[in-house]
PDB file of C-alpha atoms in Angstrom:
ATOM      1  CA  UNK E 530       0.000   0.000   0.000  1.00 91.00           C
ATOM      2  CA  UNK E 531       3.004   2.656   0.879  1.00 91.00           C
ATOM      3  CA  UNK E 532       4.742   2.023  -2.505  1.00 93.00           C
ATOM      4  CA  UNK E 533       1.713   2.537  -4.236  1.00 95.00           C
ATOM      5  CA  UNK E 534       0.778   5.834  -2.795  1.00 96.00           C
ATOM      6  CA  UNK E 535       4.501   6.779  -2.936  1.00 96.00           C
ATOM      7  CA  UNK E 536       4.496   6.664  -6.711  1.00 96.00           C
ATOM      8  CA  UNK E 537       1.155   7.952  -7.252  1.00 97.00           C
ATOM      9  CA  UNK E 538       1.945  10.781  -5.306  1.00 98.00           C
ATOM     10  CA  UNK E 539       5.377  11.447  -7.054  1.00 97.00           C
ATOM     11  CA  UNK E 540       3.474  10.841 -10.428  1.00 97.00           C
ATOM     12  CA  UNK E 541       0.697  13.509  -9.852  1.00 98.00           C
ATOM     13  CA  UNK E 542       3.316  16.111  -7.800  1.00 98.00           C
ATOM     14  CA  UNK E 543       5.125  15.875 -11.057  1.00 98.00           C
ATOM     15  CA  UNK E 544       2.177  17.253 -12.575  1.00 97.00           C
ATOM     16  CA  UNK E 545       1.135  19.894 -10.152  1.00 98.00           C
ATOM     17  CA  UNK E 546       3.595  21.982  -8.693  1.00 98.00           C
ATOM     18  CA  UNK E 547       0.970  23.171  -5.758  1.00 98.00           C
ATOM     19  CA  UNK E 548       2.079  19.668  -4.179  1.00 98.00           C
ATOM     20  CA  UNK E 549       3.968  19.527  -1.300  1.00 98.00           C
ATOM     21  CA  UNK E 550       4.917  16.554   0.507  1.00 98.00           C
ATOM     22  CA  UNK E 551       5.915  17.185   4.214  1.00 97.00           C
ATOM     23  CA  UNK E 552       7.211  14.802   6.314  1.00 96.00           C
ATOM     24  CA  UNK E 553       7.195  13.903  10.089  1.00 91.00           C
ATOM     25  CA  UNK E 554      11.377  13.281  10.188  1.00 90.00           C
ATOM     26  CA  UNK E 555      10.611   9.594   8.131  1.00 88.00           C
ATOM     27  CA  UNK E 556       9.953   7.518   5.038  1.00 77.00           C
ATOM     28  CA  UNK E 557      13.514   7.399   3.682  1.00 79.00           C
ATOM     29  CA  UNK E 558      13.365   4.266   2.362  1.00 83.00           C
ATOM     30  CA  UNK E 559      10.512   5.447  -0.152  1.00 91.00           C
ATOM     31  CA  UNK E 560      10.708   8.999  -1.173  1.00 94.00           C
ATOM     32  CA  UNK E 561      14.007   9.140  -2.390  1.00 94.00           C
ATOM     33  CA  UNK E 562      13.240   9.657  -6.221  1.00 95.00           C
ATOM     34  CA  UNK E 563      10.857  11.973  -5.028  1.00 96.00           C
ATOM     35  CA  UNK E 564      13.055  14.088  -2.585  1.00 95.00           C
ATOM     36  CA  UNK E 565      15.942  14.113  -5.389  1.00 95.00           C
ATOM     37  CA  UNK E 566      13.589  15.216  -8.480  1.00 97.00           C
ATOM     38  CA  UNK E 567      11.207  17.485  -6.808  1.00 97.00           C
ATOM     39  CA  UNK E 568      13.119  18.883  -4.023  1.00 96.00           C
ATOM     40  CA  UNK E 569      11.143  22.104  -4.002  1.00 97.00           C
ATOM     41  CA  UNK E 570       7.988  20.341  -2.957  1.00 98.00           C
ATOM     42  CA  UNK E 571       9.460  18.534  -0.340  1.00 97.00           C
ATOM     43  CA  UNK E 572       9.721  19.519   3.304  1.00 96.00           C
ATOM     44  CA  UNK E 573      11.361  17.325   6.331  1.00 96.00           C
ATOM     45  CA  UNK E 574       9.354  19.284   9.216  1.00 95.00           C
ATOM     46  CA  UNK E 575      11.243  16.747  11.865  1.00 93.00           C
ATOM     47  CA  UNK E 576       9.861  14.954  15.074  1.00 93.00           C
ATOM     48  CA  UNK E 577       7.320  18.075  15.154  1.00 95.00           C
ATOM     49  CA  UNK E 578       3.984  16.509  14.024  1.00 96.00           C
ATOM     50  CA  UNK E 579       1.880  19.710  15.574  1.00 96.00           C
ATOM     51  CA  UNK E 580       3.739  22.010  14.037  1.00 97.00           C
ATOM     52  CA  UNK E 581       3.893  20.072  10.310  1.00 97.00           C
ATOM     53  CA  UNK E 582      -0.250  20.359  10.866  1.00 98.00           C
ATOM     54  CA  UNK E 583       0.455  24.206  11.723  1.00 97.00           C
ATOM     55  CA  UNK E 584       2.474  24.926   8.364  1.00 98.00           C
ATOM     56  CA  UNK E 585       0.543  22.484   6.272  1.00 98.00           C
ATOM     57  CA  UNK E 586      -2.516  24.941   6.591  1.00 98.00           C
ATOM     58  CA  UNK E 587      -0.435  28.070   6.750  1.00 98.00           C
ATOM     59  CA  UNK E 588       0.449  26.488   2.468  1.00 98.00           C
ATOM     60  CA  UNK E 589      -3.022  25.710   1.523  1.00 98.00           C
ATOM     61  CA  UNK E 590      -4.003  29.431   2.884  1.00 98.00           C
ATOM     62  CA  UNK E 591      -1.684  30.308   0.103  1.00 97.00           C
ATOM     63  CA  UNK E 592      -2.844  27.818  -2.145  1.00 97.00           C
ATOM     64  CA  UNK E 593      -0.536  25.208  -2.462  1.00 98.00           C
ATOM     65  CA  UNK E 594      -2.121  21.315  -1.814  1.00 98.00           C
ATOM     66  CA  UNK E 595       0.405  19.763   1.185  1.00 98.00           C
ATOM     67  CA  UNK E 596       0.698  16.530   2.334  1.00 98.00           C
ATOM     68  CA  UNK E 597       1.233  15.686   5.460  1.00 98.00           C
ATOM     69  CA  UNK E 598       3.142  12.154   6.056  1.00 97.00           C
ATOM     70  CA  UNK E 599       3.126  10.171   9.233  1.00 96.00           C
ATOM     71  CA  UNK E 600       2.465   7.391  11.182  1.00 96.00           C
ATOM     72  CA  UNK E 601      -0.929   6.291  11.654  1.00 97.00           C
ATOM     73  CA  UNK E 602      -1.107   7.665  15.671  1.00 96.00           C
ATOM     74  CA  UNK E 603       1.555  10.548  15.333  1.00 96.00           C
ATOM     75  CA  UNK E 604      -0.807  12.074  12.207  1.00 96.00           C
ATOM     76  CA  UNK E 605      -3.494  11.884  13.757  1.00 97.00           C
ATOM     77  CA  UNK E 606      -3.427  11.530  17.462  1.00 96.00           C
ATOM     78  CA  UNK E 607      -0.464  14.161  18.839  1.00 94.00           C
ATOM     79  CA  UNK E 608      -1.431  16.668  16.301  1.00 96.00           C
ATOM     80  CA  UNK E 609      -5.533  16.324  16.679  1.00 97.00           C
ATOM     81  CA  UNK E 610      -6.377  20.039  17.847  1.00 97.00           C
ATOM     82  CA  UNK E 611      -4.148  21.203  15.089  1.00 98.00           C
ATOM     83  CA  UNK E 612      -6.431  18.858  12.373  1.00 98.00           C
ATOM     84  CA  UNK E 613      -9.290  20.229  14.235  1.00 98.00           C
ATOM     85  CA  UNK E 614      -8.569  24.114  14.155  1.00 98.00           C
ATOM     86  CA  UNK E 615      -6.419  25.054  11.935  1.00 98.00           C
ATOM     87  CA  UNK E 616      -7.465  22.436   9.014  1.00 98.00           C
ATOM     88  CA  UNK E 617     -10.657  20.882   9.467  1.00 98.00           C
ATOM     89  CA  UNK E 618     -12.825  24.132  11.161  1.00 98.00           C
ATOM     90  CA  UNK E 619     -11.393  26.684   8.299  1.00 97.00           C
ATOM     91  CA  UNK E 620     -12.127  23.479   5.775  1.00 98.00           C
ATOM     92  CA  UNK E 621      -8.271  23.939   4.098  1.00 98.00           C
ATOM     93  CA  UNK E 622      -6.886  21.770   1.559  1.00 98.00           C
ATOM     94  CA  UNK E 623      -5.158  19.693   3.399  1.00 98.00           C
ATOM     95  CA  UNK E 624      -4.307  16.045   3.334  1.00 98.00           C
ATOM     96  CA  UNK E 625      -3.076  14.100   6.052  1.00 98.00           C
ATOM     97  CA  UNK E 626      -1.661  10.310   5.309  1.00 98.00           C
ATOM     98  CA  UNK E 627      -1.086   7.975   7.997  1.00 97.00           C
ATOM     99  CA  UNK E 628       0.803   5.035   7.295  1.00 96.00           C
ATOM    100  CA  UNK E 629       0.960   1.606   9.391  1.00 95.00           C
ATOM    101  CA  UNK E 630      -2.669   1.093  10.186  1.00 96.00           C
ATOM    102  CA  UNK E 631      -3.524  -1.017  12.382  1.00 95.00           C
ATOM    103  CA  UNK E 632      -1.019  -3.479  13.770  1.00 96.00           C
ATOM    104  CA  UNK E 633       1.459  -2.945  10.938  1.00 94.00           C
ATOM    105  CA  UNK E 634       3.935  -1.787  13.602  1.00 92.00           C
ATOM    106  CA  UNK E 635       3.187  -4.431  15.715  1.00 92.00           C
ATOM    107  CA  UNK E 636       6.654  -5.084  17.305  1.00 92.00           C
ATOM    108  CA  UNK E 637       6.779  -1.675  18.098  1.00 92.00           C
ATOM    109  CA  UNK E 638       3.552  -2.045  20.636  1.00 90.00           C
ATOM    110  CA  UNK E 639       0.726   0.636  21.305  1.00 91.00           C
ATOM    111  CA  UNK E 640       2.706   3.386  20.816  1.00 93.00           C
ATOM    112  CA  UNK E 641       3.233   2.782  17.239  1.00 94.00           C
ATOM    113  CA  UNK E 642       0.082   0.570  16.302  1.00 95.00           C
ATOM    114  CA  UNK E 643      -2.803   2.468  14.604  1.00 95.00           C
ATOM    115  CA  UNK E 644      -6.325   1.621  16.180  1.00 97.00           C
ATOM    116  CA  UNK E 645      -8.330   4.682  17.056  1.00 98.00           C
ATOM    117  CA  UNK E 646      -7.689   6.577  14.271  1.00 98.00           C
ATOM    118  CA  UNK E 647     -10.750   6.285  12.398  1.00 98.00           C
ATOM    119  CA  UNK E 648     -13.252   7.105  15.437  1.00 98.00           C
ATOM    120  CA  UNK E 649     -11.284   9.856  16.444  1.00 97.00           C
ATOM    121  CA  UNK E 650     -11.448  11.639  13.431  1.00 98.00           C
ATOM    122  CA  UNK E 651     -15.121  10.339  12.767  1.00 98.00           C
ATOM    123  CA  UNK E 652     -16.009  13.423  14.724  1.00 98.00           C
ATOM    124  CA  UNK E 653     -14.849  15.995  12.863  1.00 98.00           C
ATOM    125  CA  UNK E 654     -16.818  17.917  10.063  1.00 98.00           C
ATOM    126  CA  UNK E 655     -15.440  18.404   6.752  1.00 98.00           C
ATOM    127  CA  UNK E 656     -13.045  15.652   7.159  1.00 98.00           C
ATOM    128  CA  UNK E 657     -13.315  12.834   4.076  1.00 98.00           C
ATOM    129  CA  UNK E 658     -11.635   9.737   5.312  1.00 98.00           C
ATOM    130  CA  UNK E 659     -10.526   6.992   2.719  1.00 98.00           C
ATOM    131  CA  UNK E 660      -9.834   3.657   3.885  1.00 98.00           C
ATOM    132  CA  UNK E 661      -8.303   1.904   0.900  1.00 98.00           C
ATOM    133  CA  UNK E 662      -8.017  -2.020   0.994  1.00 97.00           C
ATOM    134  CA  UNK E 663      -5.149  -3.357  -1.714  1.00 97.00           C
ATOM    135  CA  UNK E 664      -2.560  -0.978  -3.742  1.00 96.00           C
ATOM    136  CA  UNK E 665      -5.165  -1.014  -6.500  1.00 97.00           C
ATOM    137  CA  UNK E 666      -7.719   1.057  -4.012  1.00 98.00           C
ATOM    138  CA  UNK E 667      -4.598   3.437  -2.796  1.00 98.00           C
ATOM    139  CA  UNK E 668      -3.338   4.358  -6.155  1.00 98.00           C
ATOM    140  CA  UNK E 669      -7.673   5.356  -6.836  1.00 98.00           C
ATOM    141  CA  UNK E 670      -7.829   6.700  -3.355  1.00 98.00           C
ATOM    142  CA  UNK E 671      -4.708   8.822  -3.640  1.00 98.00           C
ATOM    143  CA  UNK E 672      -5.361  10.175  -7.108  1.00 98.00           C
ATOM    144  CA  UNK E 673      -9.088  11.237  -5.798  1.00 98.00           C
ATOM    145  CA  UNK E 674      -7.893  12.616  -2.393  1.00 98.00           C
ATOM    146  CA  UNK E 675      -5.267  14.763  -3.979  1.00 98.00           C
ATOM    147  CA  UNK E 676      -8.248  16.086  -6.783  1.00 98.00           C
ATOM    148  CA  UNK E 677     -10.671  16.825  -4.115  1.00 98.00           C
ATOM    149  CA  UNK E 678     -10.634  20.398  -2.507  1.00 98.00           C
ATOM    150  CA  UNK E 679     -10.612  19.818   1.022  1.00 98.00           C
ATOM    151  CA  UNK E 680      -9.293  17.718   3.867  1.00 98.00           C
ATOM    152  CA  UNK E 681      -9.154  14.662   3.412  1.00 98.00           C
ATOM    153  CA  UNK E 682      -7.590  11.532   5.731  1.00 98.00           C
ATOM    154  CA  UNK E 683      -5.697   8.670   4.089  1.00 98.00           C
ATOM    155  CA  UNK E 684      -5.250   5.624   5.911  1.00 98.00           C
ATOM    156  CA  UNK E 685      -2.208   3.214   4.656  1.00 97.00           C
ATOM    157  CA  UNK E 686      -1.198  -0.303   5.323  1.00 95.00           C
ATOM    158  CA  UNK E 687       3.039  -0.500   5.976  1.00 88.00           C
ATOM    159  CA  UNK E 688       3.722  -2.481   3.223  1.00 74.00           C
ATOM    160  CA  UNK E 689       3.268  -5.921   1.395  1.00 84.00           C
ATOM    161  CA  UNK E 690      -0.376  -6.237   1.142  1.00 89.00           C
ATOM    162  CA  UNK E 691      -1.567  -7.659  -1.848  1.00 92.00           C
ATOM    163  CA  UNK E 692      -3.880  -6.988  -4.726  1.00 95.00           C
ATOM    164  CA  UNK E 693      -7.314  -8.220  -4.082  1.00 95.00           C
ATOM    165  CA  UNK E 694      -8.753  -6.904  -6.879  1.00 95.00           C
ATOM    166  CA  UNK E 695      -8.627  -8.459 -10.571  1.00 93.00           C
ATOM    167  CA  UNK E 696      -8.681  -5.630 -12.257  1.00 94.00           C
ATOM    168  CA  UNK E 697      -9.541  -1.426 -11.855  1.00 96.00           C
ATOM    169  CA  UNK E 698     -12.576  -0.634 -10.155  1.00 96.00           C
ATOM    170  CA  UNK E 699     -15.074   1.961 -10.294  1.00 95.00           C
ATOM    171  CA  UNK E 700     -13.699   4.375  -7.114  1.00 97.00           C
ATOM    172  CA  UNK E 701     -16.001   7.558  -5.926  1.00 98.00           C
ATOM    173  CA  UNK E 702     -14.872   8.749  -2.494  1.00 98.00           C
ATOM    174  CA  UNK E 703     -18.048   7.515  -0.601  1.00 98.00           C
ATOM    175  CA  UNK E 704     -19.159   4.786  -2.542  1.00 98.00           C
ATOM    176  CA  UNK E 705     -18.341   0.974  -1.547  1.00 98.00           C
ATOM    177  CA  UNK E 706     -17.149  -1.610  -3.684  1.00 98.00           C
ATOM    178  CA  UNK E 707     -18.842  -4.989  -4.547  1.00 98.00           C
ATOM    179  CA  UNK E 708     -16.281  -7.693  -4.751  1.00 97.00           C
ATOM    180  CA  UNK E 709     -18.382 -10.360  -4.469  1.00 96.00           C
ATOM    181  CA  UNK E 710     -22.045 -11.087  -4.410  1.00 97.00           C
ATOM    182  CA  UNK E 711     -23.633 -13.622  -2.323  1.00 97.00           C
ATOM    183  CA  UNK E 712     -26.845 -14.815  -0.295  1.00 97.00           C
ATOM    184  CA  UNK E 713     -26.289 -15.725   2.832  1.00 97.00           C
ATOM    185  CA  UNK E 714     -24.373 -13.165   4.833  1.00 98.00           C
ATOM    186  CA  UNK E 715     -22.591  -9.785   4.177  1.00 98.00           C
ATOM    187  CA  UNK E 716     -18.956  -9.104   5.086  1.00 98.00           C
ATOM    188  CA  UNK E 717     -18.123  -4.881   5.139  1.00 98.00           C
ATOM    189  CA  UNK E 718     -14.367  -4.736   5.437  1.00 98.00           C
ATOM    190  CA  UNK E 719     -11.654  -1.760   5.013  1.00 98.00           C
ATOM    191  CA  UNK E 720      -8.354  -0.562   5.204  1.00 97.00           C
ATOM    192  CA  UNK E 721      -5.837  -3.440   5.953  1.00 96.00           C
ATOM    193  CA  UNK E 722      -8.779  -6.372   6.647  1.00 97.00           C
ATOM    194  CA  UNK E 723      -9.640  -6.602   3.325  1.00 97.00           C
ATOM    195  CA  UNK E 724      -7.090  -8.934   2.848  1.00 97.00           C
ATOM    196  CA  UNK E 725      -8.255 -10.737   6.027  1.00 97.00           C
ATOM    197  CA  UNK E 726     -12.013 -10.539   4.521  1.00 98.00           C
ATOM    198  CA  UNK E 727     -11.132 -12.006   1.186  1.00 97.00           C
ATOM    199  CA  UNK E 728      -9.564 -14.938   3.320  1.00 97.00           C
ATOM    200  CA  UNK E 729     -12.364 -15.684   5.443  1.00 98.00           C
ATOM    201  CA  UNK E 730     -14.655 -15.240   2.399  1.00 98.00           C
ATOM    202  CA  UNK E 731     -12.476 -18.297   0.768  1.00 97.00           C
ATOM    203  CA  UNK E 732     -13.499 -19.944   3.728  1.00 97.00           C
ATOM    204  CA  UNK E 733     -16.466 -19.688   4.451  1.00 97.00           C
ATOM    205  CA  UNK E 734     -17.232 -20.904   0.815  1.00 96.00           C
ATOM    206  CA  UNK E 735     -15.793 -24.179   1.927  1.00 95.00           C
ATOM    207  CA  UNK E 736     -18.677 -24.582   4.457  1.00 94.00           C
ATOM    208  CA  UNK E 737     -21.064 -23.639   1.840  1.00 95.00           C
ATOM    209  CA  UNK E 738     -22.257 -20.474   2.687  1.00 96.00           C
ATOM    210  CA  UNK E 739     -22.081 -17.214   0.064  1.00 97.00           C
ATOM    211  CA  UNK E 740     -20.534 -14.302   0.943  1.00 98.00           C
ATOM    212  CA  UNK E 741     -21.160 -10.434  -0.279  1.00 98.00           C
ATOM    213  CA  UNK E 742     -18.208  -9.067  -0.037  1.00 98.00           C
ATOM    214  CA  UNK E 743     -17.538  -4.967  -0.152  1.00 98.00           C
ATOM    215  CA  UNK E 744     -14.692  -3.225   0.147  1.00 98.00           C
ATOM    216  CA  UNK E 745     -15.756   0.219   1.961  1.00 98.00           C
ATOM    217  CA  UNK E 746     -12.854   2.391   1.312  1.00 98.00           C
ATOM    218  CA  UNK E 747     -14.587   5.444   2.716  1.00 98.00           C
ATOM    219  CA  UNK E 748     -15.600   5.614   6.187  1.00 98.00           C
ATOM    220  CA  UNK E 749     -17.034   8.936   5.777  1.00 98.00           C
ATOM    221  CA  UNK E 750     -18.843   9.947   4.219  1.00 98.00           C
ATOM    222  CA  UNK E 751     -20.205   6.296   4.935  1.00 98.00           C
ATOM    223  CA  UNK E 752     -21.982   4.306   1.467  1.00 98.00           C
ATOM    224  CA  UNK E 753     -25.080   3.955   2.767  1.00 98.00           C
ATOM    225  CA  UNK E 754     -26.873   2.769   0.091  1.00 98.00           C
ATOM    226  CA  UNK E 755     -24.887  -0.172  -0.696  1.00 98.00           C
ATOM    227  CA  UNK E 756     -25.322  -1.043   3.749  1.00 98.00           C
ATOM    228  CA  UNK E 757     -28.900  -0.810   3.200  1.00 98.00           C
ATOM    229  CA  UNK E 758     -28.802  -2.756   0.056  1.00 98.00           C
ATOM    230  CA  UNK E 759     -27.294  -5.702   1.837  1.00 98.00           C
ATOM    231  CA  UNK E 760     -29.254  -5.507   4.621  1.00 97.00           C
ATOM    232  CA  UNK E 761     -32.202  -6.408   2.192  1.00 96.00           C
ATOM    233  CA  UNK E 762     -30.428  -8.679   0.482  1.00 97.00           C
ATOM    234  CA  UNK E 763     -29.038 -11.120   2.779  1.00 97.00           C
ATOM    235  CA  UNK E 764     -29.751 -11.911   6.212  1.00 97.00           C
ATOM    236  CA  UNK E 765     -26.468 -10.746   7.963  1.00 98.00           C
ATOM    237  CA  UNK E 766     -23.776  -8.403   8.124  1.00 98.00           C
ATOM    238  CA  UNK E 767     -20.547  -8.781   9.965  1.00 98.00           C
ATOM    239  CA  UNK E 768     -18.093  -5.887   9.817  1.00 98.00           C
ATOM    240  CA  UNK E 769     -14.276  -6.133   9.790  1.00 98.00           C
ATOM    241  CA  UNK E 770     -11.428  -3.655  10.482  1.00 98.00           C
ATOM    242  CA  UNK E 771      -7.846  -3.791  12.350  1.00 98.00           C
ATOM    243  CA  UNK E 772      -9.263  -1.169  14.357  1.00 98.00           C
ATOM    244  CA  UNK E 773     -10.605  -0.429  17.962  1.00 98.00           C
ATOM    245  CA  UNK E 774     -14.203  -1.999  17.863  1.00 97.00           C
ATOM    246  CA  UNK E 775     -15.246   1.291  18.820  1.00 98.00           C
ATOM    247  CA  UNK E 776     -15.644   4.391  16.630  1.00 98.00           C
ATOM    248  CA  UNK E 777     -14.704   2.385  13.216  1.00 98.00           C
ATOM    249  CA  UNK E 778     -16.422   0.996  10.710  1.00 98.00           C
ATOM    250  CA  UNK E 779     -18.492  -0.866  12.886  1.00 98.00           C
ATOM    251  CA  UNK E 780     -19.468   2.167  14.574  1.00 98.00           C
ATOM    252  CA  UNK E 781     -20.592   3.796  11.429  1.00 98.00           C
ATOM    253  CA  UNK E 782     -22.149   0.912   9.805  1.00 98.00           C
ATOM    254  CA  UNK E 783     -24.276   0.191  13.245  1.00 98.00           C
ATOM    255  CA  UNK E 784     -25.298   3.830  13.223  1.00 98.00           C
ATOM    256  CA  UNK E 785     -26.674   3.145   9.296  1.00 98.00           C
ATOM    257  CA  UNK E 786     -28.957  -0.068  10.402  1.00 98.00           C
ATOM    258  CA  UNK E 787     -30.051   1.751  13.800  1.00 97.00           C
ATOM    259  CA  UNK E 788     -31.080   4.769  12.408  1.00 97.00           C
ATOM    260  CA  UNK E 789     -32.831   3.125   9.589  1.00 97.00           C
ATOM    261  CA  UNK E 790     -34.709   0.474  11.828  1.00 96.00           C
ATOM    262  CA  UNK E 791     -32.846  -2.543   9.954  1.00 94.00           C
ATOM    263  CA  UNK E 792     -33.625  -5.772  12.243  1.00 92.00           C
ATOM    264  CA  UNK E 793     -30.999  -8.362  11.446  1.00 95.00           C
ATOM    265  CA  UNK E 794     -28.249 -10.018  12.398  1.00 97.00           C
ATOM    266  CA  UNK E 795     -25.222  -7.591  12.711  1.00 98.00           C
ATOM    267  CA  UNK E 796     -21.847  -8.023  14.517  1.00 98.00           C
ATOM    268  CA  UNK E 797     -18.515  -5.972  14.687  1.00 98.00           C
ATOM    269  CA  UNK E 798     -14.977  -7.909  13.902  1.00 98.00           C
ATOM    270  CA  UNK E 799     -12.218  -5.637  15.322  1.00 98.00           C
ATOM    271  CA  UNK E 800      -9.859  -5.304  17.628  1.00 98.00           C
ATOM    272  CA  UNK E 801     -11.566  -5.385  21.578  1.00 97.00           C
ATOM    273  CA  UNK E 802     -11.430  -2.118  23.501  1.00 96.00           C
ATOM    274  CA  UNK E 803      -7.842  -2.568  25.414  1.00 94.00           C
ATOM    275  CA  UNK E 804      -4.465  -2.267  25.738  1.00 92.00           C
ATOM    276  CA  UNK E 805      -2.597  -5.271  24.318  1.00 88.00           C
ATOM    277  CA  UNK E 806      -0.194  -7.175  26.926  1.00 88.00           C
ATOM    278  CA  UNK E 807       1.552  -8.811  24.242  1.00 93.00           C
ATOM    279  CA  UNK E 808       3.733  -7.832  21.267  1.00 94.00           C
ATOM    280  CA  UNK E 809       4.638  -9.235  18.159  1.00 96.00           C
ATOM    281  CA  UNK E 810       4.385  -9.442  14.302  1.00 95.00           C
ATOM    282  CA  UNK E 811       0.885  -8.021  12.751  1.00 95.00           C
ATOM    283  CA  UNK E 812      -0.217 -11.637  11.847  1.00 96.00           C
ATOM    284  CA  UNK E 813       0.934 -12.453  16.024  1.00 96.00           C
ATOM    285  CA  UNK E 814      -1.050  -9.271  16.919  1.00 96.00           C
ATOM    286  CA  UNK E 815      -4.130 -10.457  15.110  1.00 96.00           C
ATOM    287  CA  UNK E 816      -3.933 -13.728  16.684  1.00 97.00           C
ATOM    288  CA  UNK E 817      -3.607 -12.558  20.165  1.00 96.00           C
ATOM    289  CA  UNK E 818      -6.462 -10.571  19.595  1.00 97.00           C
ATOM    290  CA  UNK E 819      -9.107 -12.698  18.153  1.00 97.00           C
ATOM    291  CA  UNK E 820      -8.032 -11.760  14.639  1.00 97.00           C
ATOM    292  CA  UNK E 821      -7.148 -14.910  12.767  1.00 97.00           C
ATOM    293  CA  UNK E 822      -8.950 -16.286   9.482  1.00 97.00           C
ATOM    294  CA  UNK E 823     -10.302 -19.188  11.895  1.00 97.00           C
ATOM    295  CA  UNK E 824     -11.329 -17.424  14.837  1.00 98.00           C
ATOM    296  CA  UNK E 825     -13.524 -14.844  12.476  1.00 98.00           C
ATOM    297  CA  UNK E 826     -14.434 -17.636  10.712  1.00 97.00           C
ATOM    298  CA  UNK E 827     -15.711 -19.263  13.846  1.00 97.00           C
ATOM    299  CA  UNK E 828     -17.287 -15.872  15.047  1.00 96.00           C
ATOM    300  CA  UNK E 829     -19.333 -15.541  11.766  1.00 97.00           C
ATOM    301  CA  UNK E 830     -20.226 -19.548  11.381  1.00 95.00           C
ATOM    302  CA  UNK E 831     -21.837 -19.500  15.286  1.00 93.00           C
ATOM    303  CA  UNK E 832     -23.676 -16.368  14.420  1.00 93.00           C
ATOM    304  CA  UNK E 833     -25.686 -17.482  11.505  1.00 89.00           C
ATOM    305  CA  UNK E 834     -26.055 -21.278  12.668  1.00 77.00           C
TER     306      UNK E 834
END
């Protein structure tokens, strides 16, 4: 997911000189052909996230279109009144990117792992947030965050993940993707579990049941259409995100089927509201935290029996 929005970024800031990429004293093993051939829309603003928040608005007041680069908790966490006053209440053209989402700095621990994100900044107006689920999705999400006038949140895996789709997709900030259509249940992932959701979907085949899949790469504004359309259509939804269980996906999706008087079966898949005791590898993290393709797979199969 990084690489992707690395050289999407470098290809579009090649083409628009309003494009500043500023950076939170990191990411030197992927912006070097970007630092060396566009040096004047580059900025190292050093271990001074608050401050990076500060000048990226100060630029988009004078209408260039920064970039403000991250991890997941130090772009959006130490530097949230910033993205709250000075971006997000004067609605500036600013995009924030936070990178490592969920436990993709997992032997790092809490400090570094990105799980509140979302539901944090859930609560503030005029804030997009895209969620984007394979390097296909970033490359879409980038080139639409970076062509929309406004802020705009951009959640990124570390590195690694894989393609999920088989070819280009429609992508509209706010509008899910269908993957997969199916009868029986509805699985709602984002961000780094759609990897994890394509996996249990394989699985979950094997016991026979069929599985609507959607990718929902924007959290908000929230496709509600497509919720509503599976809550119609099939008898269940489960949503999944490496994220707190709280304020995510979940969260939004929940709000959808409450507010619309939808009576079926719905549960959450995230990560359970604590602190971790344990560190380790993502896939270790996942595991220790009832994350694993047979532990959802088990969650989902005893719901719907």
């Amino acid at each position: 997911m990084r690489i992707a929005f690395v050289n999407t970024l470098f290809e579009m800031a090649k083409k628009d000189k309003r494009i500043m990429l500023l950076t939170g004293d990191l990411g030197f093993s992927v912006f070097e052909k970007y630092i060396k051939e566009l040096p004047k829309q580059y900025l190292n603003m050093g271990v001074a996230e608050q401050n990076m928040t500060g000048v990226a608005a100060g630029m988009a007041m004078e209408g260039e279109i920064p970039v403000i680069y991250s991890i997941v908790p130090f772009a959006t966490m130490r530097n949230f009144e910033q993205i709250r006053n000075d971006i997000c209440y004067q609605n500036l053209n600013v995009k924030i990117v936070g990178v490592g989402a969920g436990f993709s700095y997992g032997p790092y621990a809490h400090t570094h792992h990105g799980l509140e994100d979302i539901g944090i900044l859930r609560t503030l107006a005029n804030l997009i947030i895209l969620c984007p689920g394979d390097p296909i999705e970033v490359a879409l999400a980038t080139k639409a965050m970076l062509n929309h006038v406004g802020p705009v949140y951009l959640r990124l895996g570390k590195a690694g993940e894989p393609n999920i789709h088989k070819s280009i997709p429609s992508f509209k900030i706010g509008k899910g993707i269908l993957i997969e259509d199916g009868k029986d249940l509805t699985i709602i992932a984002t961000s780094t579990f759609l990897q994890r959701a394509w996996e249990v979907t394989s699985s979950l085949k094997q016991k026979g049941l069929l599985v609507r899949l959607i990718s929902m790469h924007t959290i908000k504004p929230l496709d509600a259409q497509i919720t509503l359309e599976s809550a119609r259509k099939t008898p269940a939804i489960f949503t999944m995100e490496e994220h707190s269980i709280i304020g995510g996906l979940g969260s939004a999706v929940a709000e959808v089927l409450a507010e619309n008087k939808i009576g079926i079966i719905f549960k959450r898949i995230g990560v359970p509201d604590r602190f971790s005791k344990v560190i380790g590898n993502q896939e270790y993290m996942r595991q220790e935290n009832g994350l694993s393709i047979d532990q959802i797979v088990e969650q989902i199969s005893s719901s719907v029996d």
